[in-house]
Short mmCIF file of C-alpha atoms and ligand atoms in Angstrom, two decimals:
data_model
loop_
_atom_site.label_atom_id
_atom_site.label_comp_id
_atom_site.label_asym_id
_atom_site.label_seq_id
_atom_site.Cartn_x
_atom_site.Cartn_y
_atom_site.Cartn_z
CA MET A 1 1.30 -4.09 -20.89
CA HIS A 2 0.05 -5.53 -17.58
CA SER A 3 -1.34 -3.12 -15.04
CA ILE A 4 -0.85 -3.79 -11.36
CA ALA A 5 -2.46 -2.22 -8.31
CA ILE A 6 -0.44 -1.91 -5.10
CA PHE A 7 -2.52 -2.17 -1.93
CA ALA A 8 -0.80 -0.54 1.07
CA SER A 9 -1.72 0.80 4.50
CA GLY A 10 1.49 2.28 5.85
CA ALA A 11 4.78 4.02 5.15
CA GLY A 12 4.96 2.48 1.72
CA SER A 13 8.69 1.77 1.45
CA ASN A 14 7.96 -1.43 -0.46
CA ALA A 15 5.47 0.38 -2.69
CA ALA A 16 8.17 2.99 -3.44
CA MET A 17 10.65 0.29 -4.48
CA ILE A 18 8.07 -1.44 -6.68
CA ILE A 19 7.04 1.82 -8.34
CA ALA A 20 10.70 2.71 -9.01
CA TYR A 21 11.46 -0.78 -10.35
CA PHE A 22 8.63 -0.78 -12.89
CA LYS A 23 9.06 2.82 -14.04
CA GLY A 24 9.53 2.61 -17.81
CA HIS A 25 9.20 -1.22 -17.72
CA PRO A 26 8.21 -2.65 -21.12
CA ALA A 27 5.59 -5.11 -19.78
CA VAL A 28 4.37 -3.98 -16.36
CA GLN A 29 3.05 -0.69 -15.07
CA VAL A 30 1.84 0.36 -11.63
CA ALA A 31 -1.54 1.83 -12.51
CA LEU A 32 -3.07 2.33 -9.07
CA VAL A 33 -2.30 2.57 -5.37
CA VAL A 34 -5.13 1.39 -3.14
CA CYS A 35 -5.05 2.61 0.46
CA ASN A 36 -7.31 2.27 3.48
CA LYS A 37 -5.54 4.75 5.74
CA PRO A 38 -5.85 8.52 5.41
CA GLY A 39 -2.46 10.11 6.08
CA ALA A 40 -0.46 6.97 5.26
CA GLY A 41 3.04 7.65 3.93
CA VAL A 42 2.31 5.64 0.79
CA LEU A 43 -0.09 8.40 -0.32
CA ASN A 44 2.78 10.92 -0.60
CA ILE A 45 4.81 8.40 -2.57
CA ALA A 46 1.93 7.83 -5.01
CA ARG A 47 1.37 11.57 -5.36
CA GLU A 48 5.07 12.27 -6.01
CA GLN A 49 5.18 9.52 -8.62
CA GLY A 50 1.92 10.54 -10.28
CA ILE A 51 0.20 7.21 -9.58
CA PRO A 52 -3.59 7.44 -9.13
CA VAL A 53 -4.87 6.59 -5.64
CA LEU A 54 -8.06 4.83 -4.63
CA MET A 55 -9.04 5.38 -0.98
CA ILE A 56 -11.24 2.58 0.26
CA ASP A 57 -13.91 2.42 2.91
CA LYS A 58 -14.03 -0.54 5.29
CA GLU A 59 -17.69 -1.42 4.92
CA ALA A 60 -17.66 -1.24 1.14
CA PHE A 61 -14.36 -3.16 0.92
CA PHE A 62 -15.58 -6.06 3.02
CA ARG A 63 -18.74 -6.38 0.91
CA GLY A 64 -16.17 -7.81 -1.46
CA ASP A 65 -17.01 -6.51 -4.90
CA ALA A 66 -17.59 -2.82 -4.26
CA TYR A 67 -14.28 -1.82 -5.83
CA LEU A 68 -14.20 -4.36 -8.63
CA PRO A 69 -15.59 -1.92 -11.21
CA VAL A 70 -12.74 0.52 -10.45
CA LEU A 71 -10.14 -2.22 -10.76
CA GLN A 72 -11.75 -3.42 -13.99
CA GLU A 73 -11.98 0.06 -15.42
CA LYS A 74 -8.24 0.50 -14.82
CA GLN A 75 -7.69 -2.96 -16.37
CA ILE A 76 -5.84 -4.17 -13.29
CA ARG A 77 -4.52 -7.69 -13.91
CA PHE A 78 -2.41 -8.25 -10.77
CA ILE A 79 -2.75 -7.09 -7.17
CA VAL A 80 0.37 -6.62 -5.07
CA LEU A 81 -0.05 -6.27 -1.31
CA ALA A 82 2.71 -4.23 0.30
CA GLY A 83 1.97 -3.74 3.97
CA PHE A 84 -1.79 -3.88 3.44
CA LEU A 85 -3.47 -4.70 6.74
CA TRP A 86 -7.00 -5.70 5.82
CA LYS A 87 -7.85 -9.27 4.87
CA ILE A 88 -8.73 -9.59 1.18
CA PRO A 89 -12.42 -10.54 0.94
CA PRO A 90 -13.31 -13.83 -0.84
CA LYS A 91 -15.02 -12.10 -3.76
CA LEU A 92 -11.85 -10.20 -4.57
CA VAL A 93 -9.74 -13.37 -4.26
CA GLU A 94 -12.19 -15.06 -6.67
CA ALA A 95 -12.00 -12.18 -9.11
CA PHE A 96 -8.18 -12.41 -9.19
CA PRO A 97 -7.49 -16.15 -8.97
CA GLY A 98 -3.77 -16.68 -8.35
CA ARG A 99 -3.18 -13.06 -9.24
CA ILE A 100 -2.81 -11.50 -5.77
CA ILE A 101 0.59 -11.62 -4.08
CA ASN A 102 1.63 -10.60 -0.56
CA ILE A 103 4.84 -10.08 1.35
CA HIS A 104 5.12 -11.12 4.97
CA PRO A 105 8.05 -10.10 7.20
CA ALA A 106 8.86 -13.56 8.61
CA LEU A 107 9.40 -17.14 7.51
CA LEU A 108 5.89 -18.52 7.04
CA PRO A 109 4.18 -20.72 8.10
CA ARG A 110 5.53 -19.50 11.45
CA TYR A 111 4.65 -16.02 12.73
CA GLY A 112 1.70 -15.49 10.43
CA GLY A 113 -2.04 -15.17 10.93
CA LYS A 114 -4.46 -12.59 12.22
CA GLY A 115 -2.82 -9.73 14.09
CA MET A 116 0.64 -10.72 12.86
CA TYR A 117 1.89 -7.64 11.05
CA GLY A 118 4.80 -5.25 11.30
CA HIS A 119 6.38 -5.05 14.73
CA HIS A 120 4.06 -7.69 16.20
CA VAL A 121 5.80 -10.20 13.95
CA HIS A 122 9.32 -9.12 14.90
CA GLU A 123 8.48 -9.06 18.59
CA ALA A 124 7.14 -12.62 18.40
CA VAL A 125 10.25 -13.79 16.54
CA LEU A 126 12.51 -12.19 19.17
CA ALA A 127 10.44 -13.53 22.07
CA SER A 128 10.85 -17.07 20.70
CA GLY A 129 14.63 -16.71 20.61
CA GLU A 130 14.84 -17.46 16.88
CA LYS A 131 18.32 -17.31 15.36
CA GLU A 132 16.99 -16.33 11.97
CA SER A 133 14.04 -14.64 10.34
CA GLY A 134 13.27 -13.55 6.81
CA ILE A 135 10.63 -12.71 4.27
CA SER A 136 7.88 -14.75 2.63
CA ILE A 137 6.28 -13.80 -0.65
CA HIS A 138 3.13 -15.82 -1.26
CA LEU A 139 -0.12 -15.96 -3.17
CA VAL A 140 -3.21 -14.76 -1.36
CA ASP A 141 -6.08 -17.11 -0.61
CA ASN A 142 -8.94 -16.89 1.86
CA GLN A 143 -6.81 -17.43 4.97
CA TYR A 144 -4.34 -15.00 6.51
CA ASP A 145 -0.75 -15.55 5.34
CA HIS A 146 -1.63 -18.97 3.95
CA GLY A 147 -1.44 -19.16 0.13
CA ALA A 148 1.28 -20.92 -1.86
CA LEU A 149 4.81 -19.67 -1.25
CA VAL A 150 6.48 -17.99 -4.19
CA TYR A 151 9.77 -17.01 -2.58
CA GLN A 152 11.54 -16.85 0.78
CA ALA A 153 14.80 -15.23 1.87
CA ARG A 154 16.50 -15.49 5.25
CA CYS A 155 18.53 -13.21 7.47
CA PRO A 156 20.09 -13.67 10.90
CA VAL A 157 18.57 -12.42 14.12
CA GLU A 158 21.58 -10.74 15.77
CA PRO A 159 22.25 -10.73 19.51
CA GLY A 160 20.95 -7.45 20.89
CA ASP A 161 18.34 -7.02 18.14
CA ASP A 162 15.13 -5.25 19.01
CA ALA A 163 12.01 -5.04 16.86
CA ASP A 164 13.35 -1.89 15.15
CA SER A 165 16.73 -3.30 14.18
CA LEU A 166 15.17 -6.56 13.00
CA ALA A 167 12.49 -4.66 11.06
CA ALA A 168 15.21 -2.61 9.32
CA ARG A 169 17.09 -5.77 8.28
CA ILE A 170 13.87 -7.36 7.02
CA HIS A 171 12.93 -4.21 5.11
CA ARG A 172 16.29 -4.30 3.30
CA LEU A 173 15.58 -7.89 2.30
CA GLU A 174 12.09 -6.98 1.12
CA HIS A 175 13.34 -4.06 -0.96
CA LEU A 176 16.02 -6.21 -2.54
CA HIS A 177 13.73 -9.07 -3.57
CA TYR A 178 10.06 -8.10 -3.81
CA PRO A 179 10.11 -6.09 -7.08
CA ARG A 180 12.09 -8.71 -9.01
CA VAL A 181 10.00 -11.59 -7.58
CA ILE A 182 6.85 -9.76 -8.72
CA GLU A 183 8.37 -9.32 -12.17
CA GLU A 184 9.22 -13.04 -12.45
CA TRP A 185 5.82 -14.08 -11.11
CA ILE A 186 4.04 -11.96 -13.72
CA ARG A 187 6.32 -13.27 -16.47
CA ARG A 188 5.57 -16.87 -15.44
CA GLN A 189 1.82 -16.25 -15.50
CA ASN A 190 2.06 -15.15 -19.09
CA SER A 191 4.38 -17.77 -20.50
C1 GAR B 201 6.51 -4.73 5.51
O1 GAR B 201 7.56 -5.16 6.33
C2 GAR B 201 5.59 -5.89 5.19
O2 GAR B 201 6.25 -7.11 5.09
C3 GAR B 201 4.67 -5.87 6.37
O3 GAR B 201 4.41 -4.51 6.61
C4 GAR B 201 5.58 -3.77 6.28
C5 GAR B 201 5.17 -2.57 5.44
O4 GAR B 201 6.25 -1.69 5.29
N1 GAR B 201 3.46 -6.61 6.11
C6 GAR B 201 2.85 -7.34 7.03
O5 GAR B 201 3.22 -7.39 8.19
C7 GAR B 201 1.62 -8.11 6.53
N2 GAR B 201 1.24 -9.12 7.45
P1 GAR B 201 6.21 -0.55 4.19
O6 GAR B 201 4.87 0.20 4.36
O7 GAR B 201 7.38 0.33 4.48
O8 GAR B 201 6.29 -1.21 2.84
#
């Protein structure tokens, strides 16, 4: 059984889909939700699903290894970022080489980088007059939104879209693909 930790900062709709997907899974279990934001929606989801939560403090997190003992104690093998808005510090990347995955709500390498999250991404896509957008699932390295791509899916930008309507379309795409892409990624790492 491989234990994964989901890191999330917000509403947690992706976290909810991942938790539901792996419930009763023979090889993968969500063992921990890591959150940096008191009051975030993902905390209710974790509570309802009985998943332990680790609340993290900024200063300790950016020291890099402050939370490693907790992750080790829970035997976390993979880290899944699902709307987690802090950069992963190098020591954590080193401790989980190739074993941290992220989802980004646009077609990287465009519309990524520092400050590019949530609605900021969709607003930039709309402002550029793009005809399509999508999702990028990628490994995490020491640069924002930069590691090797694992999977991308596309959707149209419709005339009359605003950041909300585009975000809703992108969320549907994320919910459809992220859990199964995580499952395949984990399976590949072990074969
Ligand atoms: C998702 O759309 C995810 O792609 C995005 O935050 C949203 C979180 O939604 N992540 C980023 O923008 C990272 N740069 P959720 O809390 O409902 O899962």
